[in-house]
Tab-separated table of C-alpha atoms (C1' of nucleotides) in Angstrom:
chain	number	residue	atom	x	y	z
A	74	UNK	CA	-24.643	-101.412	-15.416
A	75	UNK	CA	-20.532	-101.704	-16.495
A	76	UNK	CA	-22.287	-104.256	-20.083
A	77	UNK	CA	-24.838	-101.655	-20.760
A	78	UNK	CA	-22.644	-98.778	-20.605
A	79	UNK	CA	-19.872	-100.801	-22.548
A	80	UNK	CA	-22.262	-102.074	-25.493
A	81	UNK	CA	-23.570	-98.096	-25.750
A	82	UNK	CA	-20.033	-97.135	-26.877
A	83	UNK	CA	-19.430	-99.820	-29.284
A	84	UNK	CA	-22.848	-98.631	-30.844
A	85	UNK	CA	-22.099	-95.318	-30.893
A	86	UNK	CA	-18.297	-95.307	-31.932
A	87	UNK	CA	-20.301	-97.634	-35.639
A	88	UNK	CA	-22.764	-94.720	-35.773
A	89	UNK	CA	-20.042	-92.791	-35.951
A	90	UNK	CA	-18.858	-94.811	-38.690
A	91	UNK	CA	-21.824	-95.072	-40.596
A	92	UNK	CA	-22.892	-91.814	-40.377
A	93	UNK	CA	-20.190	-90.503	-41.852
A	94	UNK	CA	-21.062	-92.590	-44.933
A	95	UNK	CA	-25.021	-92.243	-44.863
A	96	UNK	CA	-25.392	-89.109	-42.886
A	97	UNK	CA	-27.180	-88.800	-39.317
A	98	UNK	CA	-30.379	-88.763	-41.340
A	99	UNK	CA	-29.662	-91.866	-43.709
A	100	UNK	CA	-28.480	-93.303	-40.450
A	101	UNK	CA	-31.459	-96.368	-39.456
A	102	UNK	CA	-31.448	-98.281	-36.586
A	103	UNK	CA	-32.013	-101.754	-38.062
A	104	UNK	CA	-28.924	-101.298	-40.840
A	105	UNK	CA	-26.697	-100.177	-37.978
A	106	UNK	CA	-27.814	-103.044	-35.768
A	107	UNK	CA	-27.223	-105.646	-38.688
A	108	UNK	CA	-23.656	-104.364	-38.805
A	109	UNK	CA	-23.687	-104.669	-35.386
A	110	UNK	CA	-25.019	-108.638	-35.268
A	111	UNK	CA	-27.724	-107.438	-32.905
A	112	UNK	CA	-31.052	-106.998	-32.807
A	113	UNK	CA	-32.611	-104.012	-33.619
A	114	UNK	CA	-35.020	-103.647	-30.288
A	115	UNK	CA	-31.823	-104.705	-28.297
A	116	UNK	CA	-30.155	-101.835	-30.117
A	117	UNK	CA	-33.362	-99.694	-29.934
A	118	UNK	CA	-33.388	-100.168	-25.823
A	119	UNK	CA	-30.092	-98.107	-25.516
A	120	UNK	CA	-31.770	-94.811	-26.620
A	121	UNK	CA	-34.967	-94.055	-26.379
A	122	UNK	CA	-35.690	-92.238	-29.921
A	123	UNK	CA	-33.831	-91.666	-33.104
A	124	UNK	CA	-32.995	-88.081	-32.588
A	125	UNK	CA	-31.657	-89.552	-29.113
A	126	UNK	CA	-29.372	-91.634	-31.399
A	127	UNK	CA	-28.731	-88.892	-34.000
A	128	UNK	CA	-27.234	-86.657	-30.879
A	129	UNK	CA	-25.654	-89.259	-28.684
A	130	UNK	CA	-23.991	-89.695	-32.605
A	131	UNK	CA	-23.061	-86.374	-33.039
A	132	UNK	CA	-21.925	-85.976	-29.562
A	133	UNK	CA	-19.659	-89.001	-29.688
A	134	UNK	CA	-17.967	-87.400	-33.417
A	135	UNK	CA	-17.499	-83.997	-31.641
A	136	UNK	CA	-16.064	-85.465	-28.766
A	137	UNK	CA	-13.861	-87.676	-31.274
A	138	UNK	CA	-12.811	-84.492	-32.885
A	139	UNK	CA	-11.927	-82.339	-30.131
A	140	UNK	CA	-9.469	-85.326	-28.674
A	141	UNK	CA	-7.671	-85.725	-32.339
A	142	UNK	CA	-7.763	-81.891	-33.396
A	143	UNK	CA	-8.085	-79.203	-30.808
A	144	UNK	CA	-6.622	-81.295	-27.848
A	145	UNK	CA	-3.475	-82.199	-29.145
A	146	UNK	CA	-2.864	-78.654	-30.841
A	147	UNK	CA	-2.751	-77.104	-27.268
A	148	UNK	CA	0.465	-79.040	-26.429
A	149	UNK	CA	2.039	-77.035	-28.943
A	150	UNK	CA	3.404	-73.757	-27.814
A	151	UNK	CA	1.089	-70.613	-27.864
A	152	UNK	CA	1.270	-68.467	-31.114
A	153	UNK	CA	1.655	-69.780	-34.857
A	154	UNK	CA	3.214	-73.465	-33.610
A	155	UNK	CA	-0.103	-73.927	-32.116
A	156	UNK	CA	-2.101	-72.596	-35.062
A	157	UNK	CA	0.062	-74.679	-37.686
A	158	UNK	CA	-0.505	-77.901	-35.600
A	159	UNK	CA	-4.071	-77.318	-35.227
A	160	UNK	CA	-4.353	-77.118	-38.877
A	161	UNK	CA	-2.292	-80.161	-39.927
A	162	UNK	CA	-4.163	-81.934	-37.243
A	163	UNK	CA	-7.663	-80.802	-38.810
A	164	UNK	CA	-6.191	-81.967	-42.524
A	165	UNK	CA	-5.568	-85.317	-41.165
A	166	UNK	CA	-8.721	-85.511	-39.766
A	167	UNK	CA	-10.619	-84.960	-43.072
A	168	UNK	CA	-8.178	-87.375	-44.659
A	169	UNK	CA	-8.335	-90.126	-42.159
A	170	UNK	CA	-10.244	-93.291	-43.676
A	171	UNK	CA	-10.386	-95.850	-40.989
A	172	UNK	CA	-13.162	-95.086	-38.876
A	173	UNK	CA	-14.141	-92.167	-41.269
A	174	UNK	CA	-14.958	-93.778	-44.268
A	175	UNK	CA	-17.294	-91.355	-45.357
A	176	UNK	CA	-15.262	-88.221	-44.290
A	177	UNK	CA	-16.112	-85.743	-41.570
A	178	UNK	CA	-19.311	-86.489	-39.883
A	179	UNK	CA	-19.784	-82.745	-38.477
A	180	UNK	CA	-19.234	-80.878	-42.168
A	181	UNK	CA	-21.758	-83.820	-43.828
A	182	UNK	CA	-24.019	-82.930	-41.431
A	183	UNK	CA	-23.793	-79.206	-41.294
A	184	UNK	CA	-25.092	-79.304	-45.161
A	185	UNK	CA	-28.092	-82.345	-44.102
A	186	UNK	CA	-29.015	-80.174	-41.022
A	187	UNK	CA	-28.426	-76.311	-42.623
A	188	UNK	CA	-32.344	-75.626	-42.880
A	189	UNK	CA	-33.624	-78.820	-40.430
A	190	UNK	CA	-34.524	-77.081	-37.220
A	191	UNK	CA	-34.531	-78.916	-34.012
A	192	UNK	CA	-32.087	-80.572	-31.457
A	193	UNK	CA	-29.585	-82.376	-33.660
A	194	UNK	CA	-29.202	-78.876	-35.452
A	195	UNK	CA	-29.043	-76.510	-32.311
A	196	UNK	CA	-26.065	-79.009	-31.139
A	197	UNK	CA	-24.056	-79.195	-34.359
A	198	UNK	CA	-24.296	-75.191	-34.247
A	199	UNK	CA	-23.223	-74.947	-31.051
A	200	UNK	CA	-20.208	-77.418	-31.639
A	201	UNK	CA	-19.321	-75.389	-35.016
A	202	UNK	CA	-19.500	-72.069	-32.920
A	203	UNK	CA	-17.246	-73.747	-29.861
A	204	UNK	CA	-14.636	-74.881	-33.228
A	205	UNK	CA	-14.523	-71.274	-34.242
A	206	UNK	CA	-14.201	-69.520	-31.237
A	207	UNK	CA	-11.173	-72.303	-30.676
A	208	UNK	CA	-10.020	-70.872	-33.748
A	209	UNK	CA	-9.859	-67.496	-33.407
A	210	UNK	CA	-8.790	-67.796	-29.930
A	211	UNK	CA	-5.273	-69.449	-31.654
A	212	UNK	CA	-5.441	-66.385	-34.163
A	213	UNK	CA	-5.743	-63.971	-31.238
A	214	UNK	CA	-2.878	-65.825	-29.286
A	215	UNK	CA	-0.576	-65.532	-32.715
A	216	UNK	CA	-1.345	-62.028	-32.631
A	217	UNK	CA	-0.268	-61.183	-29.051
A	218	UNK	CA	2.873	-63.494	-29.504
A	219	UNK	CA	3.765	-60.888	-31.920
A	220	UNK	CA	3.405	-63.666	-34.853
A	221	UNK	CA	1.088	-61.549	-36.859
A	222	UNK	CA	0.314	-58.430	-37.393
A	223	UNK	CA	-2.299	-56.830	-34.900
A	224	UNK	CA	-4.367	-55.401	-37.315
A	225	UNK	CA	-5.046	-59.005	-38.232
A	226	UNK	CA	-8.945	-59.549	-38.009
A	227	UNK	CA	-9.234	-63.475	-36.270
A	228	UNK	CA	-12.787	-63.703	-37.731
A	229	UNK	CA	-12.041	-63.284	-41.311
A	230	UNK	CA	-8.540	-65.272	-40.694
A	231	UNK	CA	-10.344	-68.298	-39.184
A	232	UNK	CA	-13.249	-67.859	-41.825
A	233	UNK	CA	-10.847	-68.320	-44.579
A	234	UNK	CA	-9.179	-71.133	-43.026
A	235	UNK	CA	-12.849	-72.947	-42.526
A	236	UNK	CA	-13.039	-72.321	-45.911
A	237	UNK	CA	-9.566	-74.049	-47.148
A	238	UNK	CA	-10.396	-76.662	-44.698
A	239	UNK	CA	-13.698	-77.264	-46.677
A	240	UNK	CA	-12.504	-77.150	-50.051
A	241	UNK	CA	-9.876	-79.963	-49.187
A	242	UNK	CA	-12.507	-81.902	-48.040
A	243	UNK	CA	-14.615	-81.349	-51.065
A	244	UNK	CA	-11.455	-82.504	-53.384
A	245	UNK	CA	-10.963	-85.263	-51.195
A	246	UNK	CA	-13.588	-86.803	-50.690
A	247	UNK	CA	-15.661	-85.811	-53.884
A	248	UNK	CA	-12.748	-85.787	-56.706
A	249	UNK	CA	-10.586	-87.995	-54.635
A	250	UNK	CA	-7.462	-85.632	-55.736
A	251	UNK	CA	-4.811	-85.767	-52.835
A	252	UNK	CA	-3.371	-83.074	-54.026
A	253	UNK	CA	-5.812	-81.032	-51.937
A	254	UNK	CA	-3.588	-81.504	-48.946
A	255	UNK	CA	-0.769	-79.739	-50.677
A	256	UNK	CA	-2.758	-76.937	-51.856
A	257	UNK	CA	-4.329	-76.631	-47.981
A	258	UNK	CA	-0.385	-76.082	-47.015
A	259	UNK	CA	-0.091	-73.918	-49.641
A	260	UNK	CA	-3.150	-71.513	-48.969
A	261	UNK	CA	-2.259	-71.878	-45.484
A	262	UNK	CA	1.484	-70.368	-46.159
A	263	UNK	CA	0.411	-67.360	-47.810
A	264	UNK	CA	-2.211	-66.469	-46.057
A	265	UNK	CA	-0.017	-66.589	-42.888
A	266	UNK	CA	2.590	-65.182	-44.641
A	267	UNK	CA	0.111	-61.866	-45.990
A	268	UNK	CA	-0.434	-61.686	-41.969
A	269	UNK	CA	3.014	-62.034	-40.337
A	270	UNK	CA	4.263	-59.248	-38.492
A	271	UNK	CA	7.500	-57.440	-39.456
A	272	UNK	CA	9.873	-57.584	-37.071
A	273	UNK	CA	10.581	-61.000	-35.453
A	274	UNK	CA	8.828	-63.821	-36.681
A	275	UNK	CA	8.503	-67.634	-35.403
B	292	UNK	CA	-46.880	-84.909	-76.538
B	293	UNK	CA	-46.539	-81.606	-74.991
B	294	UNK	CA	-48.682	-81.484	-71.482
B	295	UNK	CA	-45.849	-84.365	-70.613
B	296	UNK	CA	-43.005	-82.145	-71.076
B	297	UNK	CA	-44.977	-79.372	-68.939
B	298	UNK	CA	-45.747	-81.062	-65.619
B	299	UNK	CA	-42.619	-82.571	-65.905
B	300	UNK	CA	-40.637	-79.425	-66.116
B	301	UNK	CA	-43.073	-78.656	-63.178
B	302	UNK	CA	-41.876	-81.397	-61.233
B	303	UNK	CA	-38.594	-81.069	-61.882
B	304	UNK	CA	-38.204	-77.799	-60.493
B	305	UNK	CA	-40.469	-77.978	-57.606
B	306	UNK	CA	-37.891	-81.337	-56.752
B	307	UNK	CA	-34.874	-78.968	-57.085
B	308	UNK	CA	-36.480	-77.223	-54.339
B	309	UNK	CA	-37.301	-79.347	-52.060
B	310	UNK	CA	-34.531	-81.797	-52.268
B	311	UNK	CA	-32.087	-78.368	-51.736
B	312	UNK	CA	-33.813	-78.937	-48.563
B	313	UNK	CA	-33.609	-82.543	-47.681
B	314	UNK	CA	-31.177	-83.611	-50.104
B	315	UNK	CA	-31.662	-86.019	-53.316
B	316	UNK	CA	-31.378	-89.114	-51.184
B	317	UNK	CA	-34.139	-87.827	-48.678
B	318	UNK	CA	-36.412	-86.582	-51.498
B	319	UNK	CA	-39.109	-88.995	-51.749
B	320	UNK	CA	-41.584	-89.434	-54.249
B	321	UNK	CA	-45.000	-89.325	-51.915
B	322	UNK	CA	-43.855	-86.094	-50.684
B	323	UNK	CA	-42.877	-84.792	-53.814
B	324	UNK	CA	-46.519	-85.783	-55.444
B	325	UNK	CA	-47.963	-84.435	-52.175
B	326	UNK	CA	-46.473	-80.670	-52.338
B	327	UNK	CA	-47.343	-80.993	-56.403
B	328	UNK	CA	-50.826	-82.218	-55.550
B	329	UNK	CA	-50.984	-84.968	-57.673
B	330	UNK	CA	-50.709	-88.777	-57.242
B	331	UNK	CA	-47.485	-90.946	-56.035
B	332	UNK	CA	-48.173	-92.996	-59.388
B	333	UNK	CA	-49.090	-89.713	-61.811
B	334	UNK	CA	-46.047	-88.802	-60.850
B	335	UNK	CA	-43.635	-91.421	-60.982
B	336	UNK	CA	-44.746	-92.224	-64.495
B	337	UNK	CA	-42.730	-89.361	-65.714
B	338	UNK	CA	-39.183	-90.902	-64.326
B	339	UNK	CA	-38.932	-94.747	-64.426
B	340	UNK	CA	-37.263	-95.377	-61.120
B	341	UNK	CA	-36.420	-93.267	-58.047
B	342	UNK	CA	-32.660	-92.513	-59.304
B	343	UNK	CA	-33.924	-91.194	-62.739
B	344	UNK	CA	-36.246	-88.792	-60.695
B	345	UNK	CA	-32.617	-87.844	-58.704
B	346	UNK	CA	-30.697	-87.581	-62.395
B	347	UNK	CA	-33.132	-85.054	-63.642
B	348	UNK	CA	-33.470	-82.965	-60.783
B	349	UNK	CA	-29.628	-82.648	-60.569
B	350	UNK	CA	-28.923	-81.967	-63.664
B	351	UNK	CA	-31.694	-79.028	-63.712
B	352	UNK	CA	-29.884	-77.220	-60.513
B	353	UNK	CA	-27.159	-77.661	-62.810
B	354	UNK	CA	-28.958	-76.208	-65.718
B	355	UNK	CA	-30.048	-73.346	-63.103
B	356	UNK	CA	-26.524	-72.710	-61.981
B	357	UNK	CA	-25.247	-72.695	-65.505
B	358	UNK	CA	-27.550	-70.094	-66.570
B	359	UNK	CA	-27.790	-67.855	-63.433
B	360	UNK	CA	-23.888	-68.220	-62.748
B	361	UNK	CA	-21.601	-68.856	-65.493
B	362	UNK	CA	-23.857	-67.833	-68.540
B	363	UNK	CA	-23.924	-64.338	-67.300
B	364	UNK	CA	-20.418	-63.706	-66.296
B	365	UNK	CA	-19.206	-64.682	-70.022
B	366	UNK	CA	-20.628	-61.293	-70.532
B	367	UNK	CA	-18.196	-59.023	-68.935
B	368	UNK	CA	-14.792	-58.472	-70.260
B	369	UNK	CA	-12.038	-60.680	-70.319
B	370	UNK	CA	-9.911	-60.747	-67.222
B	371	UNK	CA	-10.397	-59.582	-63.794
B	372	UNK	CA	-14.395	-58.365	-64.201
B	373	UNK	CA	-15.427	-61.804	-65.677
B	374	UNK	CA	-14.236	-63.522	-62.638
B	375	UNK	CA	-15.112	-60.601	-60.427
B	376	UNK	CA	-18.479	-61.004	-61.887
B	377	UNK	CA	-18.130	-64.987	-61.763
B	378	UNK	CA	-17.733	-64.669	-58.023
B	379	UNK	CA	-20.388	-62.410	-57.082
B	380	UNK	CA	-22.585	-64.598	-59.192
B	381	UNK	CA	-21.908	-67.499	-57.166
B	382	UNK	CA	-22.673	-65.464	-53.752
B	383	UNK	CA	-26.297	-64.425	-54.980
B	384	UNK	CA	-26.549	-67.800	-56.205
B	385	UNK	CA	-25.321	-69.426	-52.367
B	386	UNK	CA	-27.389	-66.729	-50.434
B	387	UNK	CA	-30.605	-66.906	-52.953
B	388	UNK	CA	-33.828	-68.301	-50.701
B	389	UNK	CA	-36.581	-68.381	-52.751
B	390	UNK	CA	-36.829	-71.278	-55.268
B	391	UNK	CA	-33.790	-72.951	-53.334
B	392	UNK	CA	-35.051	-72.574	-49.486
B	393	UNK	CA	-32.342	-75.291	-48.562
B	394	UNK	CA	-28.962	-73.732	-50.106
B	395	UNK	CA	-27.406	-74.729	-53.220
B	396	UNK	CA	-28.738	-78.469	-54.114
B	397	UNK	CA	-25.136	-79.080	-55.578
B	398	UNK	CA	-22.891	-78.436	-52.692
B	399	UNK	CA	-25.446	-80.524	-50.654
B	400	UNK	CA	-25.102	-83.409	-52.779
B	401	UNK	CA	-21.294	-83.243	-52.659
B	402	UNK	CA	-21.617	-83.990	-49.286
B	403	UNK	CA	-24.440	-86.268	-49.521
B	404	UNK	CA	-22.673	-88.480	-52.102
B	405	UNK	CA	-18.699	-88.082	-51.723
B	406	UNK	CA	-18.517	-91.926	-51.154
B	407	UNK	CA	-21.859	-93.521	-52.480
B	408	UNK	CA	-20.986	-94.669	-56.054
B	409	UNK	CA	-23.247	-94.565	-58.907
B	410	UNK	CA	-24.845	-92.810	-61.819
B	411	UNK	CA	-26.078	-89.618	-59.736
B	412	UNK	CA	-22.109	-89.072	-58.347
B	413	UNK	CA	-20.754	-89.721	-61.338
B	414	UNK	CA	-23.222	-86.486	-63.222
B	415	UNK	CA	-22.252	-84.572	-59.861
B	416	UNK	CA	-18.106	-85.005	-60.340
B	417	UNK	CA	-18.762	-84.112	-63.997
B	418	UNK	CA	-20.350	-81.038	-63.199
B	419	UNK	CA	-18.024	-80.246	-60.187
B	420	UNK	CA	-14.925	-81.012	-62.702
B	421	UNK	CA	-17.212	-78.775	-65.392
B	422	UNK	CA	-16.999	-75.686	-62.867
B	423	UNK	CA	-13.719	-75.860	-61.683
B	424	UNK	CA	-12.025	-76.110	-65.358
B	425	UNK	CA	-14.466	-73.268	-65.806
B	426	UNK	CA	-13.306	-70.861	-62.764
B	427	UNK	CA	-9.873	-72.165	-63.807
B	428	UNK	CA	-10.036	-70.604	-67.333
B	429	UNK	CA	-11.224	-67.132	-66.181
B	430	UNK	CA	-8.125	-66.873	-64.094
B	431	UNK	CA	-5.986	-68.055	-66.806
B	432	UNK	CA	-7.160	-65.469	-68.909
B	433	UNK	CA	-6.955	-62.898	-66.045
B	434	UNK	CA	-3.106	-64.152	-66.190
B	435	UNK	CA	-3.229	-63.565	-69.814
B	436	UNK	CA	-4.523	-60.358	-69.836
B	437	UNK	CA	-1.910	-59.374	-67.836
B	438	UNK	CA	-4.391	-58.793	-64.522
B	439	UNK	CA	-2.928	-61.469	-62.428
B	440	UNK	CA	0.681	-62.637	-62.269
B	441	UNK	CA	2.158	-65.010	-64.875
B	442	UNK	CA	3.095	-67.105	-61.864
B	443	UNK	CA	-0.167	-67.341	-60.342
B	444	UNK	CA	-1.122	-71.055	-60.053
B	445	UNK	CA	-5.119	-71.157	-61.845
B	446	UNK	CA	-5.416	-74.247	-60.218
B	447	UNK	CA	-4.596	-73.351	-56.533
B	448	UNK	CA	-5.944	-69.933	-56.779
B	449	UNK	CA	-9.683	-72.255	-57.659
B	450	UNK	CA	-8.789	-74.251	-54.922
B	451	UNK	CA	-9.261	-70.961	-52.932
B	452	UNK	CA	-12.235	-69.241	-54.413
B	453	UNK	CA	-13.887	-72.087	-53.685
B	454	UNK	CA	-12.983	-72.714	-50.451
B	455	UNK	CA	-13.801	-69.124	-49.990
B	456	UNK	CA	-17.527	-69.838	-51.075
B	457	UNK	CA	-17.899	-73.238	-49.421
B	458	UNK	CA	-17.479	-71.106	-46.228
B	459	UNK	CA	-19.759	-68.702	-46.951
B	460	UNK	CA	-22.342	-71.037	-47.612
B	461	UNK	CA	-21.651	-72.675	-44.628
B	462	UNK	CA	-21.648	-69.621	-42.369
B	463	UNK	CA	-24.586	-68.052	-44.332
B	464	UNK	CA	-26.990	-71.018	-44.271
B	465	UNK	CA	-25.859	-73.096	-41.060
B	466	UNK	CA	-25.370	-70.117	-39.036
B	467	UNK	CA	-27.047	-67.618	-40.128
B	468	UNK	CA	-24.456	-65.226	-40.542
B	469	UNK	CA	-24.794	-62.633	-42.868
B	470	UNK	CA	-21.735	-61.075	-42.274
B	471	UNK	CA	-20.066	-63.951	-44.605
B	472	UNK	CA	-21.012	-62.460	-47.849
B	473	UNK	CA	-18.593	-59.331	-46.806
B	474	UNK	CA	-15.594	-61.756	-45.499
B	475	UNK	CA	-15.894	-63.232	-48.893
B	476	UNK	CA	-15.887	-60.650	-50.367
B	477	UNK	CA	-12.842	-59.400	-48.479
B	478	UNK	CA	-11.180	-62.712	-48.975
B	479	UNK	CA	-11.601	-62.409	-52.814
B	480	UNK	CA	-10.072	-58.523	-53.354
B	481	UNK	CA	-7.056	-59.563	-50.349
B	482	UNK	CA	-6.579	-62.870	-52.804
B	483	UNK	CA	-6.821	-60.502	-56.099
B	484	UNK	CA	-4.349	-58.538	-54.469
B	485	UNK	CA	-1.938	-61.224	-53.522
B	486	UNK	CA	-2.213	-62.164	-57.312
B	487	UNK	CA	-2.257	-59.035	-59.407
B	488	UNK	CA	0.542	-58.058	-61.902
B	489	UNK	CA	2.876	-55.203	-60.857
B	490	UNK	CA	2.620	-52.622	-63.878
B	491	UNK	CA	-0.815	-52.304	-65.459
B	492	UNK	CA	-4.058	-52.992	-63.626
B	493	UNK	CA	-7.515	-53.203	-64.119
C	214	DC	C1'	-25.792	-120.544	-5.257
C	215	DA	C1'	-29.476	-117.879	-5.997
C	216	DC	C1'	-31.822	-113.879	-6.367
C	217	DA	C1'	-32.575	-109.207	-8.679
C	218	DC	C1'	-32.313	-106.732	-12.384
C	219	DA	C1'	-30.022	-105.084	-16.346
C	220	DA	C1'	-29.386	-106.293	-21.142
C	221	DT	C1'	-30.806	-108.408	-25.208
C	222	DA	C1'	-34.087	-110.894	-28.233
C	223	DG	C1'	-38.599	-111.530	-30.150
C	224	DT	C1'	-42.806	-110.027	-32.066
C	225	DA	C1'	-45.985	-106.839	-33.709
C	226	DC	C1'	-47.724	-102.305	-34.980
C	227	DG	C1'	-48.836	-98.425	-38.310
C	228	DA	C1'	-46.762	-95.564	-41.557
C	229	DA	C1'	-43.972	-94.534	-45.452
C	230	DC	C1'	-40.937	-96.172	-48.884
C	231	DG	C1'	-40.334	-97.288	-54.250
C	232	DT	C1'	-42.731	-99.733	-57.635
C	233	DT	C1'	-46.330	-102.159	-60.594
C	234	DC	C1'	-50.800	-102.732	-62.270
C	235	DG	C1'	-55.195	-101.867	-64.647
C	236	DT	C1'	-58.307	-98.220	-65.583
C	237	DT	C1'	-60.109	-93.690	-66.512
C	238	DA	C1'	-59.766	-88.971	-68.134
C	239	DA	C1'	-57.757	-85.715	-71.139
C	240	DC	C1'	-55.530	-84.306	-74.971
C	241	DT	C1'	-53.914	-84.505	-80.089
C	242	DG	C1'	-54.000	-85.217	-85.048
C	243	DC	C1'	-56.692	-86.554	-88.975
D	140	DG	C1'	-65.867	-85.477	-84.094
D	141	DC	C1'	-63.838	-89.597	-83.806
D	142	DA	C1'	-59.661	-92.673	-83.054
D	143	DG	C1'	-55.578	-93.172	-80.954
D	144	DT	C1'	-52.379	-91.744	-77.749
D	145	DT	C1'	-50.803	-89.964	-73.535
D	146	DA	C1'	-51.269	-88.354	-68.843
D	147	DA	C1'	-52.985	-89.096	-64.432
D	148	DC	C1'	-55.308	-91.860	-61.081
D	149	DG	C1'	-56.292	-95.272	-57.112
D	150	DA	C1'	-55.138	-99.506	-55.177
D	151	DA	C1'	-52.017	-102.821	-53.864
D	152	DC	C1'	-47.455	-105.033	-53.764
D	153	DG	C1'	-43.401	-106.256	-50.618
D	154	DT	C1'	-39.990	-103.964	-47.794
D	155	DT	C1'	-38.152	-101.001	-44.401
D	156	DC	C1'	-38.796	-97.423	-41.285
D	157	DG	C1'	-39.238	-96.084	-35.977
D	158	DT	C1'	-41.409	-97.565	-31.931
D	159	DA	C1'	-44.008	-100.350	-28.345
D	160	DC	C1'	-44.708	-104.242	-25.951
D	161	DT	C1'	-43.372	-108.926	-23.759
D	162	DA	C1'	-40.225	-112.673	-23.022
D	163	DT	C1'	-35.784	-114.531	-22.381
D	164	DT	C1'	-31.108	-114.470	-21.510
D	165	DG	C1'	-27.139	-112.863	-19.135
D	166	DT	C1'	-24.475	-110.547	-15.454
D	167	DG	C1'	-23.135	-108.892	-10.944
D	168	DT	C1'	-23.799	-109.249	-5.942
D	169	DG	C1'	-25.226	-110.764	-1.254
DNA sequence: CACACAATAGTACGAACGTTCGTTAACTGC
DNA sequence: GCAGTTAACGAACGTTCGTACTATTGTGTG
């Protein structure tokens, strides 16, 4: 039972890996079990279908993800401190290239998965709805902290911010330009900035 | 001579389509044939491999976009309306759903292909680098026309416009929201805002 | 040490993949 | 209207896909 359970992980955390190069759909079981130097049935006998694969996969990213990004960002103290480090912790996530290679395995898969009903899809929706609510939530803190301004509207705030998080991961990855991290900071300055309250500030 | 050229055009289009839905690396020539009714090998006699068939069909959503995006917005005055018009463009263009069910083709390739070398990534960076020089210019002239500030950065204010969409397709297609298309739009004018020259306006 | 069972390997399957072949049907230009 | 060309077909190639069985190895426990 303590092998089995061990072995599982190991697969999982390289479908992870490849994944994020090939997609969850690209993903087959015999080229992950060749990187694996096992067989593909003793591979195969760990999950009893693809799509059981595809969202033990997912799972295992999103799980990943919330220990490196949102995790860490609630040591932070409440208000913009919290926001900022949740950000820089996101842009080192979509930079990281170790275990990554192929960049983030969630926003790959949100564009494979956008019109592909079925379980892999309901879960990666869920997880991007959990992200955003985590997001706002942060904006809604800052806002109460009396860090921004309370006319500030968390939706559009943590829409915007999804969207400088994508671009940078478009320029990445795509145009390899690592200036994209720069202009992230950038964006995320002035758009803080067009949202700080008057008075006192943090 | 000139049948060829017609069922190919055929093809091509009808492989824009679908592969918007599974991608160019999941579009597959049986299926492809299958939805054309015709045969695997009628068929594949217009491209000579599998990655030819891929070539074409990007470079025809890039044809599309060209024509249904850019062309048009050359049309309105220099400045602020061209890109205004650039922009909104772009959103009918993410949020169209009839001869591109799957959302736009391009952004999915991005995605699909930000670290799988070859001949279809290198026409997709060329067209990505094609865009970006293009939204690039409109500002610049938006900063020449004295619309936008003379420090505005074209460059980072891209960087934003494009995050901007790449969240809208994201919420519009993966979750359905169609709320995005006004948060865009909101994040555009609050951007334009953040940007435009003091004195004259337009 | 041995027994029980979990974990892996092996083999085989039907289907789909991209691709090649030879042949037939349809078009085009004189 | 015939000759020559081109477009489309059906069949088969070898490979890989996911999945189902059976056999063998390995591990943990009484």
């Amino acid at each position: 039972m303590r092998k089995g359970e061990q072995t599982r992980t190991l697969i999982l955390n390289e479908a992870v890996a490849l994944a994020s190069q090939v997609g969850l759909e690209g993903l087959s079981i015999g080229s992950l079990a060749e990187r694996l130097a096992m067989s593909k049935s003793g591979l195969f006998a760990h999950f009893g279908s693809k799509e059981d694969l595809q969202l033990l996969t997912l799972k295992q990213a999103q799980t990943l993800f919330f220990e490196e990004v949102l995790s860490p960002a609630l040591k932070h103290a409440r208000g913009l401190p919290r926001l900022r480090a949740l950000f820089s912790n996101w842009l080192a996530w979509v930079k990281r290239n170790d275990d990554l290679p192929g960049g983030c395995l969630m926003l790959a898969a949100c564009v494979e998965y956008d019109d592909r009903p079925g379980a892999v899809r309901d879960l990666l929706v869920a997880g991007q709805r959990e992200l955003r609510g985590a997001l706002a939530k942060a904006i809604r803190i800052a806002i109460d902290e009396g860090h921004l301004k309370p006319r500030t509207d968390p939706w559009q705030l943590t829409f915007e911010l999804f969207g400088i998080v994508l671009a940078t991961h478009h320029d990445f990855r795509l145009l390899g330009d690592a200036r994209a991290l720069e202009r992230a900071g950038d964006a995320l300055e002035r758009l803080i900035e067009a949202h700080r309250a008057a008075a006192p500030s943090a």
